[in-house]
Amino acid sequence: MSSFGDPATFLASLDFDKKLAHYDIQGSSAWAQALFRADVISDDELKSIIKGLQSITKELNEGIFPFRVELEDIHFNIERRLIELVGPVGGKLHSGRSRNDQIATDIRLFCKDAISNILVLLKRFQKTLVDKAESHIDVMLPGYTHLQRAQPVLLSHHLLSYFEMVTRDVIRFKQAFDRVDVLPLGSAALSGTPYGVDREWLANELGFGNISMNSMDAVSDRDFITDIEFSASMTMIHLSRLCEEIILWSSEEFNYVTAGDAYTSGSSIMPQKRNPDIAELIRGKVGRVAGALISTIVTLKGLPLAYNRDLQEDKEPLFDVVTTLQDSLDMMAGMLESLEFNTDRMDADSRDDLLLATEVADYLTKKGVPFRESHGVVKSLFEKIVEDGVSLSDLDLNYYKEFSTYFEEDIKLINTESAIAARNITGGTSKLQVIQRINDARMGLSEDEQD
Ligand code: ARG
């Protein structure tokens, strides 16, 4: 909504902070109880305020709460409604509190829920990756560097590299959660409330693990928002990388994968098209998520203590980041579940002899030839193979011997399967290693479920 020509509308945040209504009520109920415990309000007054807040919750749930933009923000809207419902006693709720510690509390409560939801979605995505890896455990494909075919790998190994990325994302969000989990309420406008409220009790009541130690910092700290926005940007970058592969692999040139109908769309003009639009959109949405991070850090830069109205600009990017990330994770898991891999094509491509060049060089090195020398020998050998148009499996030992006397009969044992099986080291692509990783991953996922 444009506020053109109207300063009051320009100031108003109701349009977006109405999203925090339930958190605001949660904070207010706890605050009212803390005031009662500190002998600031009586038992009857507490009861009226709580009853009023419950009626407001009901109005919100039924969609009949009278939002009034002229009251600027969600805090004023709820406070005014409370006074309308319960009379002047409602005006006692704001004793010793400020909208500054109120908004800081609301937004932290929102962030805690958001992170918990994101963690559930990250786990679902991880589980989907593990399922796909397990059900394609034997499928081979070329691994790439510089987008050039490099060495054969297992598709399961390729997929599980995303599992590792998401594992780091999970850790980042858990760490972000710890920094969110600090109660600012009791800081009042900037210097701390003069009423003897029990902040430890408040923290416990609102489910916070810690309380802030400096009121001026507490009302102006938004580091935790940048933590979330950075973590979300990193996750979106990971999703975007996988989307890029799905897009490439869906092309006629690769023809490695087909996404489910719901995840592709046709062209309005070219009937044969099956565009990977969902993957492209997720890839595209990295822009707004990373943009939100930049927006927030630039807003925070150079703010003097303590609260400044600039901080109101933290919310829209944050809300957008949370919704975009949740939606993208949900789409990503669904799309991944729907993927059909063209395993024949992957298998055929992985059997390209050129992908075995490193393996042949390693063979010579194991026979005692310094790797640098093996590298040169194999380069000449493969140039000749390409020139002659022959394939490795057709060659007899004499062909090899022309390039190095170190070749022996067992060179014939080298093939795509053996090259993959040879990478049997922690983190390598051999089937044994990948199965081990799948088992560990499953164990980790089920332990988390028990948390
Ligand atoms: N709408 C404000 C925000 O989002 C709430 C706090 C207003 N505080 C103030 N002193 N004006 O930051």
mmCIF file of N, CA and C in Angstrom, residues 249-331:
data_model
loop_
_atom_site.group_PDB
_atom_site.id
_atom_site.type_symbol
_atom_site.label_atom_id
_atom_site.label_comp_id
_atom_site.label_asym_id
_atom_site.label_seq_id
_atom_site.Cartn_x
_atom_site.Cartn_y
_atom_site.Cartn_z
ATOM 1 N N TRP A 249 20.140 -31.562 -16.434
ATOM 2 C CA TRP A 249 19.883 -32.987 -16.678
ATOM 3 C C TRP A 249 18.550 -33.226 -17.388
ATOM 4 N N SER A 250 17.651 -32.253 -17.306
ATOM 5 C CA SER A 250 16.364 -32.395 -18.002
ATOM 6 C C SER A 250 16.483 -32.047 -19.481
ATOM 7 N N SER A 251 17.622 -31.454 -19.859
ATOM 8 C CA SER A 251 17.751 -31.024 -21.257
ATOM 9 C C SER A 251 17.927 -32.241 -22.153
ATOM 10 N N GLU A 252 17.591 -32.072 -23.421
ATOM 11 C CA GLU A 252 17.763 -33.136 -24.408
ATOM 12 C C GLU A 252 19.230 -33.573 -24.439
ATOM 13 N N GLU A 253 20.120 -32.595 -24.248
ATOM 14 C CA GLU A 253 21.553 -32.874 -24.341
ATOM 15 C C GLU A 253 21.986 -33.887 -23.284
ATOM 16 N N PHE A 254 21.505 -33.724 -22.067
ATOM 17 C CA PHE A 254 21.840 -34.690 -21.016
ATOM 18 C C PHE A 254 20.851 -35.847 -21.011
ATOM 19 N N ASN A 255 19.581 -35.482 -20.923
ATOM 20 C CA ASN A 255 18.515 -36.486 -20.835
ATOM 21 C C ASN A 255 18.762 -37.501 -19.713
ATOM 22 N N TYR A 256 19.064 -36.984 -18.526
ATOM 23 C CA TYR A 256 19.327 -37.850 -17.376
ATOM 24 C C TYR A 256 18.119 -37.951 -16.446
ATOM 25 N N VAL A 257 17.197 -37.003 -16.550
ATOM 26 C CA VAL A 257 16.173 -36.971 -15.522
ATOM 27 C C VAL A 257 14.873 -36.393 -16.067
ATOM 28 N N THR A 258 13.760 -36.879 -15.500
ATOM 29 C CA THR A 258 12.462 -36.299 -15.824
ATOM 30 C C THR A 258 11.776 -35.972 -14.508
ATOM 31 N N ALA A 259 11.372 -34.729 -14.369
ATOM 32 C CA ALA A 259 10.649 -34.338 -13.157
ATOM 33 C C ALA A 259 9.162 -34.615 -13.362
ATOM 34 N N GLY A 260 8.452 -34.878 -12.262
ATOM 35 C CA GLY A 260 7.025 -35.167 -12.335
ATOM 36 C C GLY A 260 6.254 -34.037 -13.014
ATOM 37 N N ASP A 261 5.106 -34.381 -13.590
ATOM 38 C CA ASP A 261 4.310 -33.402 -14.341
ATOM 39 C C ASP A 261 4.041 -32.131 -13.555
ATOM 40 N N ALA A 262 3.743 -32.296 -12.265
ATOM 41 C CA ALA A 262 3.387 -31.119 -11.474
ATOM 42 C C ALA A 262 4.556 -30.150 -11.363
ATOM 43 N N TYR A 263 5.756 -30.647 -11.608
ATOM 44 C CA TYR A 263 6.945 -29.802 -11.425
ATOM 45 C C TYR A 263 7.513 -29.269 -12.736
ATOM 46 N N THR A 264 6.786 -29.507 -13.827
ATOM 47 C CA THR A 264 7.241 -28.950 -15.108
ATOM 48 C C THR A 264 6.049 -28.251 -15.738
ATOM 49 N N SER A 265 6.307 -27.385 -16.694
ATOM 50 C CA SER A 265 5.171 -26.803 -17.405
ATOM 51 C C SER A 265 5.459 -26.744 -18.890
ATOM 52 N N GLY A 266 4.382 -26.696 -19.643
ATOM 53 C CA GLY A 266 4.514 -26.654 -21.090
ATOM 54 C C GLY A 266 4.760 -25.224 -21.545
ATOM 55 N N SER A 267 5.042 -25.085 -22.811
ATOM 56 C CA SER A 267 5.224 -23.749 -23.377
ATOM 57 C C SER A 267 3.909 -23.312 -23.997
ATOM 58 N N SER A 268 3.641 -22.000 -23.958
ATOM 59 C CA SER A 268 2.385 -21.518 -24.539
ATOM 60 C C SER A 268 2.440 -21.588 -26.057
ATOM 61 N N ILE A 269 3.632 -21.782 -26.611
ATOM 62 C CA ILE A 269 3.737 -21.763 -28.074
ATOM 63 C C ILE A 269 4.355 -23.031 -28.645
ATOM 64 N N MET A 270 5.260 -23.675 -27.879
ATOM 65 C CA MET A 270 5.933 -24.857 -28.426
ATOM 66 C C MET A 270 5.401 -26.120 -27.751
ATOM 67 N N PRO A 271 4.552 -26.853 -28.447
ATOM 68 C CA PRO A 271 3.839 -27.973 -27.822
ATOM 69 C C PRO A 271 4.745 -29.065 -27.260
ATOM 70 N N GLN A 272 5.956 -29.178 -27.787
ATOM 71 C CA GLN A 272 6.820 -30.291 -27.360
ATOM 72 C C GLN A 272 7.539 -30.007 -26.041
ATOM 73 N N LYS A 273 7.421 -28.760 -25.524
ATOM 74 C CA LYS A 273 8.259 -28.358 -24.393
ATOM 75 C C LYS A 273 7.783 -28.910 -23.055
ATOM 76 N N ARG A 274 8.750 -29.187 -22.192
ATOM 77 C CA ARG A 274 8.506 -29.643 -20.831
ATOM 78 C C ARG A 274 9.521 -28.902 -19.986
ATOM 79 N N ASN A 275 9.140 -27.716 -19.581
ATOM 80 C CA ASN A 275 10.130 -26.841 -18.937
ATOM 81 C C ASN A 275 10.220 -27.095 -17.437
ATOM 82 N N PRO A 276 11.439 -27.120 -16.909
ATOM 83 C CA PRO A 276 11.616 -27.373 -15.468
ATOM 84 C C PRO A 276 11.395 -26.094 -14.643
ATOM 85 N N ASP A 277 10.202 -25.512 -14.767
ATOM 86 C CA ASP A 277 9.948 -24.182 -14.186
ATOM 87 C C ASP A 277 10.105 -24.113 -12.672
ATOM 88 N N ILE A 278 9.695 -25.177 -11.978
ATOM 89 C CA ILE A 278 9.776 -25.116 -10.506
ATOM 90 C C ILE A 278 11.245 -25.028 -10.090
ATOM 91 N N ALA A 279 12.084 -25.835 -10.738
ATOM 92 C CA ALA A 279 13.521 -25.787 -10.422
ATOM 93 C C ALA A 279 14.084 -24.405 -10.760
ATOM 94 N N GLU A 280 13.637 -23.842 -11.875
ATOM 95 C CA GLU A 280 14.138 -22.514 -12.255
ATOM 96 C C GLU A 280 13.692 -21.454 -11.242
ATOM 97 N N LEU A 281 12.460 -21.591 -10.769
ATOM 98 C CA LEU A 281 11.964 -20.600 -9.801
ATOM 99 C C LEU A 281 12.720 -20.671 -8.483
ATOM 100 N N ILE A 282 12.974 -21.892 -8.021
ATOM 101 C CA ILE A 282 13.736 -22.016 -6.766
ATOM 102 C C ILE A 282 15.109 -21.380 -6.971
ATOM 103 N N ARG A 283 15.728 -21.684 -8.109
ATOM 104 C CA ARG A 283 17.039 -21.096 -8.418
ATOM 105 C C ARG A 283 16.923 -19.564 -8.435
ATOM 106 N N GLY A 284 15.849 -19.078 -9.011
ATOM 107 C CA GLY A 284 15.654 -17.627 -9.113
ATOM 108 C C GLY A 284 15.421 -16.958 -7.768
ATOM 109 N N LYS A 285 14.834 -17.684 -6.845
ATOM 110 C CA LYS A 285 14.474 -17.062 -5.559
ATOM 111 C C LYS A 285 15.681 -16.835 -4.645
ATOM 112 N N VAL A 286 16.825 -17.364 -5.005
ATOM 113 C CA VAL A 286 18.031 -17.051 -4.220
ATOM 114 C C VAL A 286 18.226 -15.539 -4.194
ATOM 115 N N GLY A 287 17.874 -14.887 -5.287
ATOM 116 C CA GLY A 287 18.066 -13.435 -5.380
ATOM 117 C C GLY A 287 17.364 -12.692 -4.266
ATOM 118 N N ARG A 288 16.090 -13.023 -4.027
ATOM 119 C CA ARG A 288 15.377 -12.254 -3.001
ATOM 120 C C ARG A 288 15.840 -12.613 -1.593
ATOM 121 N N VAL A 289 16.236 -13.883 -1.393
ATOM 122 C CA VAL A 289 16.660 -14.285 -0.049
ATOM 123 C C VAL A 289 18.017 -13.652 0.287
ATOM 124 N N ALA A 290 18.962 -13.762 -0.635
ATOM 125 C CA ALA A 290 20.267 -13.135 -0.399
ATOM 126 C C ALA A 290 20.087 -11.608 -0.349
ATOM 127 N N GLY A 291 19.154 -11.096 -1.128
ATOM 128 C CA GLY A 291 18.870 -9.654 -1.114
ATOM 129 C C GLY A 291 18.362 -9.202 0.245
ATOM 130 N N ALA A 292 17.557 -10.047 0.896
ATOM 131 C CA ALA A 292 17.031 -9.720 2.228
ATOM 132 C C ALA A 292 18.179 -9.606 3.234
ATOM 133 N N LEU A 293 19.137 -10.505 3.114
ATOM 134 C CA LEU A 293 20.298 -10.449 4.014
ATOM 135 C C LEU A 293 21.021 -9.107 3.846
ATOM 136 N N ILE A 294 21.245 -8.737 2.611
ATOM 137 C CA ILE A 294 21.938 -7.460 2.341
ATOM 138 C C ILE A 294 21.099 -6.306 2.882
ATOM 139 N N SER A 295 19.795 -6.382 2.649
ATOM 140 C CA SER A 295 18.905 -5.315 3.112
ATOM 141 C C SER A 295 19.046 -5.130 4.628
ATOM 142 N N THR A 296 19.025 -6.232 5.371
ATOM 143 C CA THR A 296 19.083 -6.116 6.831
ATOM 144 C C THR A 296 20.455 -5.634 7.307
ATOM 145 N N ILE A 297 21.510 -6.168 6.748
ATOM 146 C CA ILE A 297 22.812 -5.731 7.274
ATOM 147 C C ILE A 297 23.073 -4.270 6.939
ATOM 148 N N VAL A 298 22.573 -3.815 5.800
ATOM 149 C CA VAL A 298 22.772 -2.390 5.480
ATOM 150 C C VAL A 298 21.910 -1.525 6.398
ATOM 151 N N THR A 299 20.718 -2.004 6.745
ATOM 152 C CA THR A 299 19.857 -1.253 7.675
ATOM 153 C C THR A 299 20.541 -1.112 9.041
ATOM 154 N N LEU A 300 21.217 -2.156 9.479
ATOM 155 C CA LEU A 300 21.811 -2.137 10.822
ATOM 156 C C LEU A 300 23.092 -1.301 10.894
ATOM 157 N N LYS A 301 23.740 -1.191 9.750
ATOM 158 C CA LYS A 301 25.047 -0.522 9.756
ATOM 159 C C LYS A 301 24.927 0.915 10.273
ATOM 160 N N GLY A 302 25.771 1.234 11.249
ATOM 161 C CA GLY A 302 25.882 2.626 11.696
ATOM 162 C C GLY A 302 24.728 3.116 12.541
ATOM 163 N N LEU A 303 23.856 2.231 13.052
ATOM 164 C CA LEU A 303 22.767 2.694 13.923
ATOM 165 C C LEU A 303 23.332 3.008 15.308
ATOM 166 N N PRO A 304 23.046 4.199 15.813
ATOM 167 C CA PRO A 304 23.480 4.500 17.181
ATOM 168 C C PRO A 304 22.579 3.740 18.158
ATOM 169 N N LEU A 305 23.048 3.555 19.385
ATOM 170 C CA LEU A 305 22.184 2.935 20.401
ATOM 171 C C LEU A 305 21.062 3.894 20.746
ATOM 172 N N ALA A 306 19.899 3.516 21.171
ATOM 173 C CA ALA A 306 19.540 2.111 21.298
ATOM 174 C C ALA A 306 18.538 1.818 20.164
ATOM 175 N N TYR A 307 17.226 1.860 20.446
ATOM 176 C CA TYR A 307 16.256 1.608 19.388
ATOM 177 C C TYR A 307 16.182 2.785 18.416
ATOM 178 N N ASN A 308 16.085 2.483 17.153
ATOM 179 C CA ASN A 308 15.811 3.486 16.112
ATOM 180 C C ASN A 308 14.751 2.914 15.193
ATOM 181 N N ARG A 309 13.943 3.809 14.627
ATOM 182 C CA ARG A 309 12.816 3.340 13.826
ATOM 183 C C ARG A 309 13.266 2.567 12.583
ATOM 184 N N ASP A 310 14.532 2.770 12.187
ATOM 185 C CA ASP A 310 15.057 1.989 11.057
ATOM 186 C C ASP A 310 14.779 0.497 11.256
ATOM 187 N N LEU A 311 14.781 0.085 12.534
ATOM 188 C CA LEU A 311 14.666 -1.349 12.834
ATOM 189 C C LEU A 311 13.342 -1.951 12.366
ATOM 190 N N GLN A 312 12.365 -1.098 12.151
ATOM 191 C CA GLN A 312 11.085 -1.591 11.636
ATOM 192 C C GLN A 312 11.253 -2.234 10.250
ATOM 193 N N GLU A 313 12.332 -1.841 9.577
ATOM 194 C CA GLU A 313 12.599 -2.368 8.230
ATOM 195 C C GLU A 313 13.120 -3.811 8.263
ATOM 196 N N ASP A 314 13.290 -4.364 9.466
ATOM 197 C CA ASP A 314 13.804 -5.740 9.548
ATOM 198 C C ASP A 314 12.757 -6.786 9.155
ATOM 199 N N LYS A 315 11.465 -6.404 9.303
ATOM 200 C CA LYS A 315 10.436 -7.450 9.268
ATOM 201 C C LYS A 315 10.093 -7.981 7.885
ATOM 202 N N GLU A 316 9.837 -7.082 6.938
ATOM 203 C CA GLU A 316 9.391 -7.581 5.630
ATOM 204 C C GLU A 316 10.399 -8.544 4.980
ATOM 205 N N PRO A 317 11.706 -8.171 4.985
ATOM 206 C CA PRO A 317 12.656 -9.133 4.407
ATOM 207 C C PRO A 317 12.666 -10.460 5.170
ATOM 208 N N LEU A 318 12.626 -10.383 6.501
ATOM 209 C CA LEU A 318 12.646 -11.610 7.293
ATOM 210 C C LEU A 318 11.441 -12.498 6.965
ATOM 211 N N PHE A 319 10.252 -11.891 6.961
ATOM 212 C CA PHE A 319 9.049 -12.692 6.682
ATOM 213 C C PHE A 319 9.145 -13.324 5.294
ATOM 214 N N ASP A 320 9.633 -12.540 4.351
ATOM 215 C CA ASP A 320 9.736 -13.056 2.986
ATOM 216 C C ASP A 320 10.736 -14.212 2.913
ATOM 217 N N VAL A 321 11.848 -14.061 3.634
ATOM 218 C CA VAL A 321 12.866 -15.120 3.651
ATOM 219 C C VAL A 321 12.268 -16.417 4.202
ATOM 220 N N VAL A 322 11.549 -16.298 5.301
ATOM 221 C CA VAL A 322 11.012 -17.501 5.946
ATOM 222 C C VAL A 322 10.003 -18.192 5.027
ATOM 223 N N THR A 323 9.090 -17.421 4.466
ATOM 224 C CA THR A 323 8.090 -18.022 3.567
ATOM 225 C C THR A 323 8.761 -18.614 2.326
ATOM 226 N N THR A 324 9.679 -17.865 1.753
ATOM 227 C CA THR A 324 10.325 -18.339 0.520
ATOM 228 C C THR A 324 11.112 -19.619 0.781
ATOM 229 N N LEU A 325 11.831 -19.641 1.894
ATOM 230 C CA LEU A 325 12.633 -20.830 2.187
ATOM 231 C C LEU A 325 11.738 -22.038 2.476
ATOM 232 N N GLN A 326 10.701 -21.820 3.270
ATOM 233 C CA GLN A 326 9.806 -22.944 3.596
ATOM 234 C C GLN A 326 9.163 -23.490 2.323
ATOM 235 N N ASP A 327 8.657 -22.598 1.484
ATOM 236 C CA ASP A 327 8.009 -23.043 0.241
ATOM 237 C C ASP A 327 9.007 -23.754 -0.672
ATOM 238 N N SER A 328 10.211 -23.202 -0.750
ATOM 239 C CA SER A 328 11.205 -23.788 -1.657
ATOM 240 C C SER A 328 11.627 -25.175 -1.175
ATOM 241 N N LEU A 329 11.804 -25.320 0.141
ATOM 242 C CA LEU A 329 12.190 -26.628 0.681
ATOM 243 C C LEU A 329 11.093 -27.654 0.435
ATOM 244 N N ASP A 330 9.868 -27.221 0.608
ATOM 245 C CA ASP A 330 8.735 -28.110 0.389
ATOM 246 C C ASP A 330 8.682 -28.539 -1.083
ATOM 247 N N MET A 331 8.811 -27.569 -2.000
ATOM 248 C CA MET A 331 8.790 -27.876 -3.435
ATOM 249 C C MET A 331 9.941 -28.794 -3.817
#
